[in-house]
Amino acid sequence: MRRRPSFDQEIGMTQAVRRFFDYYRAPRVLGLDVLRIVASLTIVAYHGSTQASFYNRGLLRHGYLAVDIFFVLSGFLLTRQALKLRTNTRLMSFATRFWTRRWFRIIPAYWVMLGLITLGVAYLPIRANMSLADLPRHLLFLQTLFPPNRYTVTWSLVTEEWFYLALPFMLALFFLVPRRNVRVAGVLLILLIPSVVRAIMVQHGETPVLPQARFDGLVVGAGLGVIWSLVPQWKGRLHDSRKWLLAVGVLGAVFMFVATTRLNDGLVYWTAGLLAFNLFIGMTIPAMTVLQWPRFLPIGLAAFVTFLSDLTYPLYLVHDIGYTIVDATGIHSKALYFAVALPFIFLCAVVLHFAVERPFLAWRARIDSSTKRTVASPGQVHSGLQAAGAEAAA
C-alpha cells in the first residue's frame, strides 16, 4: 500500500512556514477568537468610513460600539488570568506580577508606534501632530486625562490600562468582604459609575471617552471572569442557559446597533443604552467559551483564524494612521480607497506583530517559565492563558 504523504509534505512546508503553523494551530477557543476578530474588523471599517467620507451611513454610524466587545472580552480573560496568578504572597507582589505580564503584551508595540508617529510627523502625511512635548503623556497613558490626545484611537487603550492598574486592588478588596450579597452590590455599584459620569459629560456637551466614563464593559467581563473562576454553581447555571443567553445577547446587541443609527446620541443612549449593549455582549460569553473548531476543518484555516485573532492588537494600533497615509494619495473612489488602504494596513500590522509583539511575548513566556521553576511552591497557583491571543486589546 502506498504511504500517504505527511502533512508537511502535502503542503510543501518550509521551516518558517512550519514554525508558523506550529505556533498558530495550538488549541484555542473559537468563540472568543470570533468575537475578537468581529470587533477588530468592525472598528477598522468604522474608522475607514470616517476617512472615506461616508460616516453616519448605515450600521457604521455606531461602529465604535465594537470597542465595548473588546472591553467585555478583555475583562473576562484578564480577570481569569489575574485570579490564576493570585497566590498567598503579598498584594504588591501579585499586582506587580500581573502588571508586568500585561505590560509585556501592550507597551512594546504601543511605544514603537508612538515613536514612529513622533518621528513620522515631519516626513509622513499623518494628522497626529505628535511632538516631543506630547510624548510623556502618551507614554504613561495620560492623554485622555490631560488632553489633547494626539493618538486618538488610544482612548480605549487608556481606559483598559487604568482599569487593570486598579484590578489587583479591587480583587483584594473583593476577597476581604465576607458576605456574597455585599460583594454583588459592590460590583453593581461600580458598574453604574460610568453611566453617571457619561450623563454628566453629555450634559456638559463633552464626548465621554475618559477612562472613568467607559469601563462598564470591563466590569461586565470581570464579573463573568470571577464567576467562571470562583463560583462553580453560577457558572453551571450560565453554562446550562448559554443558548438562550446567546440568543437574547445577539438580538439585543443587534437591536442596539441598528436602533441607535436612527436615534440621536442623547442622554438615554449614552447612559442606559451603552450599559445595556455591554450587558448584551456579556450574555454571549457563556456560549462563546464552549464554541470549538469542528474536527473536519482544515488545519490551515484554523491557523489563519488564530493568526487573525492575534493580529487584532497591531491592527488597532496601525489602522487609523494607515488610513491617514492613504488619504494623502488623493484617491476619490471609495472602492479603490479601501482596495489600497486595507492591504497596506494589514501589512503594517503583520510587520508590527512579528517584529515587536511576538518577540516580547516570547520573552514573557521565558520569564514565566523561569518563575514557575524557581519561585512556585506547593499550594501556589501559577497558571496563565496562552501568551498568544489570550488577552484582548482594542
CSV table of C-alpha atoms in Angstrom, one decimal:
chain,number,residue,atom,x,y,z
A,1,MET,CA,0.0,0.0,0.0
A,2,ARG,CA,1.3,3.4,-0.9
A,3,ARG,CA,2.1,5.5,2.1
A,4,ARG,CA,0.2,8.8,2.4
A,5,PRO,CA,2.4,11.9,2.4
A,6,SER,CA,2.8,13.6,5.8
A,7,PHE,CA,1.1,16.9,6.4
A,8,ASP,CA,4.3,18.8,6.0
A,9,GLN,CA,5.0,17.1,2.6
A,10,GLU,CA,1.4,17.7,1.4
A,11,ILE,CA,1.7,21.4,1.6
A,12,GLY,CA,5.4,21.6,1.0
A,13,MET,CA,6.3,23.4,4.2
A,14,THR,CA,9.4,25.4,4.5
A,15,GLN,CA,10.9,25.6,8.0
A,16,ALA,CA,9.5,29.1,8.5
A,17,VAL,CA,6.0,28.1,7.4
A,18,ARG,CA,6.2,25.0,9.7
A,19,ARG,CA,7.0,27.2,12.7
A,20,PHE,CA,4.1,29.5,11.8
A,21,PHE,CA,1.6,26.5,11.7
A,22,ASP,CA,3.1,25.0,14.9
A,23,TYR,CA,2.5,28.3,16.7
A,24,TYR,CA,-1.0,29.1,15.5
A,25,ARG,CA,-2.6,25.7,15.4
A,26,ALA,CA,-2.4,25.3,19.2
A,27,PRO,CA,-5.8,24.6,20.7
A,28,ARG,CA,-7.9,27.8,21.1
A,29,VAL,CA,-11.4,28.8,21.9
A,30,LEU,CA,-13.1,29.5,18.6
A,31,GLY,CA,-15.9,31.6,20.0
A,32,LEU,CA,-13.6,34.1,21.8
A,33,ASP,CA,-11.4,34.4,18.7
A,34,VAL,CA,-14.5,35.1,16.6
A,35,LEU,CA,-15.6,37.9,19.0
A,36,ARG,CA,-12.2,39.4,18.8
A,37,ILE,CA,-12.0,39.3,15.0
A,38,VAL,CA,-15.5,40.7,14.5
A,39,ALA,CA,-14.8,43.6,16.9
A,40,SER,CA,-11.5,44.4,15.3
A,41,LEU,CA,-12.7,44.4,11.7
A,42,THR,CA,-15.8,46.5,12.7
A,43,ILE,CA,-13.5,49.1,14.2
A,44,VAL,CA,-11.2,49.1,11.2
A,45,ALA,CA,-14.3,49.5,8.9
A,46,TYR,CA,-15.7,52.2,11.1
A,47,HIS,CA,-12.6,54.4,11.1
A,48,GLY,CA,-12.3,53.8,7.4
A,49,SER,CA,-15.8,55.1,6.9
A,50,THR,CA,-14.9,58.3,8.6
A,51,GLN,CA,-11.8,58.7,6.3
A,52,ALA,CA,-13.7,57.8,3.1
A,53,SER,CA,-16.4,60.4,3.9
A,54,PHE,CA,-19.4,58.1,4.3
A,55,TYR,CA,-19.5,58.5,8.1
A,56,ASN,CA,-23.0,58.4,9.6
A,57,ARG,CA,-24.3,55.9,7.0
A,58,GLY,CA,-25.9,52.7,7.9
A,59,LEU,CA,-24.6,50.4,10.6
A,60,LEU,CA,-21.1,52.0,10.6
A,61,ARG,CA,-22.5,55.1,12.3
A,62,HIS,CA,-22.1,53.4,15.6
A,63,GLY,CA,-19.3,51.1,14.7
A,64,TYR,CA,-17.3,52.3,17.7
A,65,LEU,CA,-19.6,50.1,19.8
A,66,ALA,CA,-17.3,47.3,18.8
A,67,VAL,CA,-14.8,48.7,21.3
A,68,ASP,CA,-17.2,47.5,24.1
A,69,ILE,CA,-17.0,44.0,22.7
A,70,PHE,CA,-13.2,44.2,23.3
A,71,PHE,CA,-13.8,45.6,26.8
A,72,VAL,CA,-16.1,42.7,27.8
A,73,LEU,CA,-13.8,40.1,26.3
A,74,SER,CA,-10.7,41.7,27.8
A,75,GLY,CA,-12.2,42.0,31.3
A,76,PHE,CA,-13.3,38.3,31.2
A,77,LEU,CA,-9.9,37.0,30.1
A,78,LEU,CA,-7.6,39.1,32.2
A,79,THR,CA,-9.7,38.7,35.4
A,80,ARG,CA,-9.4,35.0,35.0
A,81,GLN,CA,-5.7,35.4,34.4
A,82,ALA,CA,-5.3,37.6,37.5
A,83,LEU,CA,-7.1,35.0,39.6
A,84,LYS,CA,-4.9,32.3,38.4
A,85,LEU,CA,-1.8,34.3,39.2
A,86,ARG,CA,-3.1,35.1,42.7
A,87,THR,CA,-1.1,33.4,45.4
A,88,ASN,CA,-0.6,33.6,49.1
A,89,THR,CA,2.2,36.3,48.6
A,90,ARG,CA,1.8,40.0,49.3
A,91,LEU,CA,-0.7,42.1,47.4
A,92,MET,CA,2.0,44.2,45.7
A,93,SER,CA,3.9,41.1,44.6
A,94,PHE,CA,0.7,39.8,42.9
A,95,ALA,CA,-0.1,43.2,41.4
A,96,THR,CA,3.4,43.6,40.1
A,97,ARG,CA,3.4,40.2,38.5
A,98,PHE,CA,0.0,40.8,36.9
A,99,TRP,CA,1.0,44.3,35.6
A,100,THR,CA,4.4,43.0,34.2
A,101,ARG,CA,2.6,40.3,32.2
A,102,ARG,CA,0.2,42.9,30.9
A,103,TRP,CA,2.8,45.5,30.0
A,104,PHE,CA,4.9,42.9,28.1
A,105,ARG,CA,1.8,42.4,26.0
A,106,ILE,CA,0.8,46.0,25.5
A,107,ILE,CA,3.6,48.5,25.9
A,108,PRO,CA,6.3,47.4,23.4
A,109,ALA,CA,4.1,47.7,20.3
A,110,TYR,CA,2.4,50.8,21.6
A,111,TRP,CA,5.7,52.6,22.4
A,112,VAL,CA,7.1,51.7,19.0
A,113,MET,CA,4.0,53.2,17.3
A,114,LEU,CA,4.4,56.4,19.5
A,115,GLY,CA,8.0,56.7,18.4
A,116,LEU,CA,7.1,56.2,14.7
A,117,ILE,CA,4.3,58.7,14.9
A,118,THR,CA,6.5,61.3,16.6
A,119,LEU,CA,9.3,60.8,14.1
A,120,GLY,CA,7.0,60.5,11.2
A,121,VAL,CA,5.2,63.8,11.6
A,122,ALA,CA,7.9,65.6,9.7
A,123,TYR,CA,8.1,63.0,6.9
A,124,LEU,CA,4.7,61.3,6.5
A,125,PRO,CA,1.3,62.7,5.8
A,126,ILE,CA,-0.3,61.9,9.2
A,127,ARG,CA,-2.5,64.1,11.2
A,128,ALA,CA,-1.3,63.0,14.6
A,129,ASN,CA,0.8,66.2,15.2
A,130,MET,CA,2.7,64.4,18.0
A,131,SER,CA,5.5,66.5,19.4
A,132,LEU,CA,8.2,65.6,21.9
A,133,ALA,CA,6.3,67.6,24.5
A,134,ASP,CA,3.3,65.4,24.0
A,135,LEU,CA,5.2,62.1,24.2
A,136,PRO,CA,5.4,61.7,28.0
A,137,ARG,CA,1.7,62.0,28.5
A,138,HIS,CA,1.1,59.3,25.8
A,139,LEU,CA,3.9,57.0,27.1
A,140,LEU,CA,2.2,57.0,30.5
A,141,PHE,CA,-1.4,56.6,29.2
A,142,LEU,CA,-2.4,60.1,30.4
A,143,GLN,CA,-3.6,61.6,27.0
A,144,THR,CA,-7.3,61.4,27.8
A,145,LEU,CA,-6.9,62.7,31.3
A,146,PHE,CA,-4.7,65.6,30.2
A,147,PRO,CA,-5.7,66.4,26.6
A,148,PRO,CA,-5.1,66.8,23.7
A,149,ASN,CA,-4.9,63.1,22.7
A,150,ARG,CA,-2.7,63.1,19.6
A,151,TYR,CA,-3.2,59.4,19.0
A,152,THR,CA,-6.9,59.5,19.1
A,153,VAL,CA,-7.8,55.8,18.8
A,154,THR,CA,-5.9,55.0,22.0
A,155,TRP,CA,-8.6,56.4,24.3
A,156,SER,CA,-9.8,52.8,24.7
A,157,LEU,CA,-6.4,51.5,25.5
A,158,VAL,CA,-6.0,54.2,28.2
A,159,THR,CA,-9.3,53.0,29.7
A,160,GLU,CA,-8.1,49.4,29.8
A,161,GLU,CA,-4.7,50.2,31.3
A,162,TRP,CA,-6.1,52.3,34.1
A,163,PHE,CA,-8.7,49.6,34.9
A,164,TYR,CA,-6.1,46.9,35.0
A,165,LEU,CA,-3.9,49.1,37.2
A,166,ALA,CA,-6.7,49.0,39.7
A,167,LEU,CA,-7.8,45.4,39.2
A,168,PRO,CA,-5.5,43.7,41.7
A,169,PHE,CA,-6.6,46.0,44.4
A,170,MET,CA,-10.3,45.6,43.5
A,171,LEU,CA,-9.9,41.8,43.7
A,172,ALA,CA,-8.1,42.1,47.0
A,173,LEU,CA,-11.0,44.2,48.4
A,174,PHE,CA,-13.5,41.8,46.9
A,175,PHE,CA,-12.0,38.9,48.9
A,176,LEU,CA,-11.9,40.9,52.1
A,177,VAL,CA,-15.7,41.3,52.0
A,178,PRO,CA,-17.1,38.1,53.6
A,179,ARG,CA,-20.8,38.3,52.5
A,180,ARG,CA,-21.7,37.5,48.9
A,181,ASN,CA,-24.6,39.8,48.7
A,182,VAL,CA,-22.4,42.8,49.7
A,183,ARG,CA,-19.9,41.7,47.0
A,184,VAL,CA,-22.6,41.6,44.4
A,185,ALA,CA,-24.0,45.0,45.5
A,186,GLY,CA,-20.5,46.5,45.3
A,187,VAL,CA,-20.0,45.2,41.7
A,188,LEU,CA,-23.3,46.6,40.6
A,189,LEU,CA,-22.5,50.0,42.2
A,190,ILE,CA,-19.1,50.1,40.3
A,191,LEU,CA,-21.0,49.1,37.1
A,192,LEU,CA,-23.2,52.1,37.4
A,193,ILE,CA,-20.4,54.7,37.9
A,194,PRO,CA,-19.5,55.0,34.1
A,195,SER,CA,-23.2,55.7,33.3
A,196,VAL,CA,-23.3,58.5,35.8
A,197,VAL,CA,-20.0,60.0,34.6
A,198,ARG,CA,-21.3,59.8,31.0
A,199,ALA,CA,-24.5,61.5,31.9
A,200,ILE,CA,-22.6,64.4,33.5
A,201,MET,CA,-20.2,64.7,30.5
A,202,VAL,CA,-23.1,64.6,27.9
A,203,GLN,CA,-24.9,67.3,29.9
A,204,HIS,CA,-21.8,69.5,29.5
A,205,GLY,CA,-21.5,68.8,25.8
A,206,GLU,CA,-18.4,66.6,26.2
A,207,THR,CA,-17.7,63.3,24.4
A,208,PRO,CA,-17.5,60.5,27.0
A,209,VAL,CA,-14.1,59.0,26.3
A,210,LEU,CA,-12.5,59.4,29.7
A,211,PRO,CA,-11.4,56.1,31.4
A,212,GLN,CA,-14.0,56.7,34.2
A,213,ALA,CA,-16.7,57.0,31.6
A,214,ARG,CA,-16.3,53.8,29.6
A,215,PHE,CA,-15.1,51.0,31.9
A,216,ASP,CA,-18.6,49.3,32.3
A,217,GLY,CA,-17.8,46.7,29.7
A,218,LEU,CA,-14.6,45.8,31.6
A,219,VAL,CA,-16.6,45.4,34.8
A,220,VAL,CA,-19.1,43.1,33.0
A,221,GLY,CA,-16.3,41.0,31.7
A,222,ALA,CA,-14.5,41.0,35.1
A,223,GLY,CA,-17.7,39.9,36.8
A,224,LEU,CA,-18.0,37.0,34.4
A,225,GLY,CA,-14.4,36.1,34.9
A,226,VAL,CA,-14.9,35.9,38.7
A,227,ILE,CA,-17.9,33.7,38.3
A,228,TRP,CA,-16.0,31.4,35.8
A,229,SER,CA,-13.1,31.0,38.2
A,230,LEU,CA,-14.6,31.1,41.7
A,231,VAL,CA,-18.4,30.4,41.6
A,232,PRO,CA,-19.0,27.0,40.0
A,233,GLN,CA,-22.7,27.0,40.8
A,234,TRP,CA,-23.3,30.2,39.0
A,235,LYS,CA,-21.0,29.1,36.2
A,236,GLY,CA,-23.0,25.9,35.8
A,237,ARG,CA,-26.3,27.9,35.6
A,238,LEU,CA,-24.8,30.2,32.9
A,239,HIS,CA,-23.5,27.2,31.0
A,240,ASP,CA,-26.9,25.5,31.1
A,241,SER,CA,-28.6,28.7,29.9
A,242,ARG,CA,-26.0,29.6,27.3
A,243,LYS,CA,-28.2,29.1,24.3
A,244,TRP,CA,-31.0,31.4,25.2
A,245,LEU,CA,-28.5,33.8,26.7
A,246,LEU,CA,-26.7,33.9,23.4
A,247,ALA,CA,-29.9,34.4,21.5
A,248,VAL,CA,-31.0,37.3,23.8
A,249,GLY,CA,-27.5,38.8,23.8
A,250,VAL,CA,-27.1,38.7,20.0
A,251,LEU,CA,-30.6,40.1,19.3
A,252,GLY,CA,-30.2,42.8,22.0
A,253,ALA,CA,-26.8,43.8,20.7
A,254,VAL,CA,-28.0,43.9,17.1
A,255,PHE,CA,-31.1,45.9,18.1
A,256,MET,CA,-28.8,48.4,19.9
A,257,PHE,CA,-26.5,48.6,16.9
A,258,VAL,CA,-29.4,49.2,14.4
A,259,ALA,CA,-31.7,51.2,16.5
A,260,THR,CA,-29.1,53.7,17.6
A,261,THR,CA,-28.4,54.6,13.9
A,262,ARG,CA,-31.9,56.1,13.9
A,263,LEU,CA,-31.7,57.9,17.2
A,264,ASN,CA,-29.8,61.0,18.3
A,265,ASP,CA,-26.9,60.4,20.6
A,266,GLY,CA,-28.7,61.7,23.6
A,267,LEU,CA,-28.6,61.2,27.3
A,268,VAL,CA,-30.5,57.9,27.3
A,269,TYR,CA,-28.3,56.4,24.7
A,270,TRP,CA,-25.0,57.3,26.4
A,271,THR,CA,-26.2,56.1,29.8
A,272,ALA,CA,-28.7,53.2,29.7
A,273,GLY,CA,-28.1,52.3,26.1
A,274,LEU,CA,-24.4,51.8,26.3
A,275,LEU,CA,-24.7,49.9,29.6
A,276,ALA,CA,-27.3,47.7,28.0
A,277,PHE,CA,-25.1,47.0,25.0
A,278,ASN,CA,-22.3,45.8,27.3
A,279,LEU,CA,-24.7,43.5,29.2
A,280,PHE,CA,-25.9,42.0,25.9
A,281,ILE,CA,-22.3,41.3,24.9
A,282,GLY,CA,-21.7,39.7,28.3
A,283,MET,CA,-24.7,37.4,27.7
A,284,THR,CA,-22.9,35.9,24.7
A,285,ILE,CA,-19.8,34.9,26.6
A,286,PRO,CA,-21.0,31.6,28.1
A,287,ALA,CA,-21.9,30.2,24.7
A,288,MET,CA,-18.8,31.6,23.0
A,289,THR,CA,-16.5,29.9,25.6
A,290,VAL,CA,-17.6,26.4,24.5
A,291,LEU,CA,-17.7,27.1,20.8
A,292,GLN,CA,-14.9,24.9,19.4
A,293,TRP,CA,-13.4,24.1,16.0
A,294,PRO,CA,-15.0,21.1,14.2
A,295,ARG,CA,-12.5,18.3,13.6
A,296,PHE,CA,-13.0,18.2,9.9
A,297,LEU,CA,-11.9,21.8,9.4
A,298,PRO,CA,-8.7,22.2,7.5
A,299,ILE,CA,-5.8,23.0,9.9
A,300,GLY,CA,-4.7,25.8,7.6
A,301,LEU,CA,-8.0,27.7,8.1
A,302,ALA,CA,-7.8,27.2,11.9
A,303,ALA,CA,-4.3,28.6,11.9
A,304,PHE,CA,-5.3,31.6,9.8
A,305,VAL,CA,-8.2,32.5,12.1
A,306,THR,CA,-5.9,32.2,15.1
A,307,PHE,CA,-3.3,34.4,13.4
A,308,LEU,CA,-6.0,37.0,12.5
A,309,SER,CA,-7.1,36.9,16.1
A,310,ASP,CA,-3.6,37.6,17.3
A,311,LEU,CA,-3.3,40.4,14.8
A,312,THR,CA,-6.1,42.4,16.3
A,313,TYR,CA,-3.9,44.5,18.6
A,314,PRO,CA,-1.4,45.5,15.9
A,315,LEU,CA,-4.4,46.3,13.7
A,316,TYR,CA,-5.8,48.5,16.4
A,317,LEU,CA,-2.6,50.4,16.7
A,318,VAL,CA,-1.8,51.0,13.0
A,319,HIS,CA,-5.2,51.2,11.2
A,320,ASP,CA,-6.0,54.9,11.8
A,321,ILE,CA,-2.5,56.0,10.9
A,322,GLY,CA,-2.6,53.8,7.9
A,323,TYR,CA,-5.8,55.5,6.7
A,324,THR,CA,-4.3,58.9,7.0
A,325,ILE,CA,-1.3,57.9,4.9
A,326,VAL,CA,-3.5,56.6,2.2
A,327,ASP,CA,-5.6,59.8,2.4
A,328,ALA,CA,-2.6,61.6,1.0
A,329,THR,CA,-2.8,59.7,-2.3
A,330,GLY,CA,-5.9,61.7,-3.2
A,331,ILE,CA,-7.9,58.6,-4.1
A,332,HIS,CA,-11.6,59.6,-4.7
A,333,SER,CA,-13.1,56.2,-5.5
A,334,LYS,CA,-14.3,54.6,-2.2
A,335,ALA,CA,-13.8,51.1,-3.7
A,336,LEU,CA,-10.2,51.9,-4.8
A,337,TYR,CA,-9.6,53.7,-1.4
A,338,PHE,CA,-10.3,50.5,0.5
A,339,ALA,CA,-8.6,48.3,-2.0
A,340,VAL,CA,-5.4,50.2,-1.3
A,341,ALA,CA,-5.8,51.0,2.4
A,342,LEU,CA,-6.8,47.6,3.8
A,343,PRO,CA,-3.9,45.6,2.4
A,344,PHE,CA,-1.5,48.4,3.5
A,345,ILE,CA,-2.9,48.4,7.0
A,346,PHE,CA,-2.8,44.6,7.3
A,347,LEU,CA,0.8,44.6,6.0
A,348,CYS,CA,1.8,47.2,8.6
A,349,ALA,CA,0.0,45.2,11.4
A,350,VAL,CA,1.8,41.9,10.3
A,351,VAL,CA,5.2,43.7,10.5
A,352,LEU,CA,4.4,45.1,13.9
A,353,HIS,CA,3.2,41.7,15.2
A,354,PHE,CA,6.3,39.8,14.1
A,355,ALA,CA,8.9,42.4,14.6
A,356,VAL,CA,7.8,43.7,18.0
A,357,GLU,CA,4.8,41.9,19.6
A,358,ARG,CA,5.9,38.3,19.1
A,359,PRO,CA,9.5,38.7,20.4
A,360,PHE,CA,8.2,40.3,23.6
A,361,LEU,CA,5.6,37.7,24.1
A,362,ALA,CA,8.3,35.0,23.7
A,363,TRP,CA,10.4,36.9,26.3
A,364,ARG,CA,7.5,37.0,28.7
A,365,ALA,CA,6.9,33.2,28.2
A,366,ARG,CA,10.6,32.6,29.1
A,367,ILE,CA,10.2,34.7,32.3
A,368,ASP,CA,7.0,32.9,33.2
A,369,SER,CA,8.7,29.5,32.7
A,370,SER,CA,11.7,30.6,34.8
A,371,THR,CA,9.4,31.9,37.6
A,372,LYS,CA,7.5,28.7,37.6
A,373,ARG,CA,10.7,26.7,38.2
A,374,THR,CA,12.3,28.9,40.7
A,375,VAL,CA,9.5,30.6,42.7
A,376,ALA,CA,6.5,28.4,42.7
A,377,SER,CA,5.8,26.4,45.9
A,378,PRO,CA,3.2,23.9,46.9
A,379,GLY,CA,-0.2,25.5,47.3
A,380,GLN,CA,0.6,28.3,45.0
A,381,VAL,CA,-1.2,28.7,41.8
A,382,HIS,CA,0.7,29.7,38.8
A,383,SER,CA,-1.1,29.5,35.5
A,384,GLY,CA,-1.9,31.8,32.7
A,385,LEU,CA,-3.8,31.8,29.5
A,386,GLN,CA,-1.7,31.2,26.4
A,387,ALA,CA,0.6,34.0,25.5
A,388,ALA,CA,-0.7,34.4,22.0
A,389,GLY,CA,-4.3,35.6,21.8
A,390,ALA,CA,-5.2,35.0,25.4
A,391,GLU,CA,-5.6,38.7,26.1
A,392,ALA,CA,-7.6,41.3,24.2
A,393,ALA,CA,-6.8,44.8,23.5
A,394,ALA,CA,-8.7,47.5,21.2
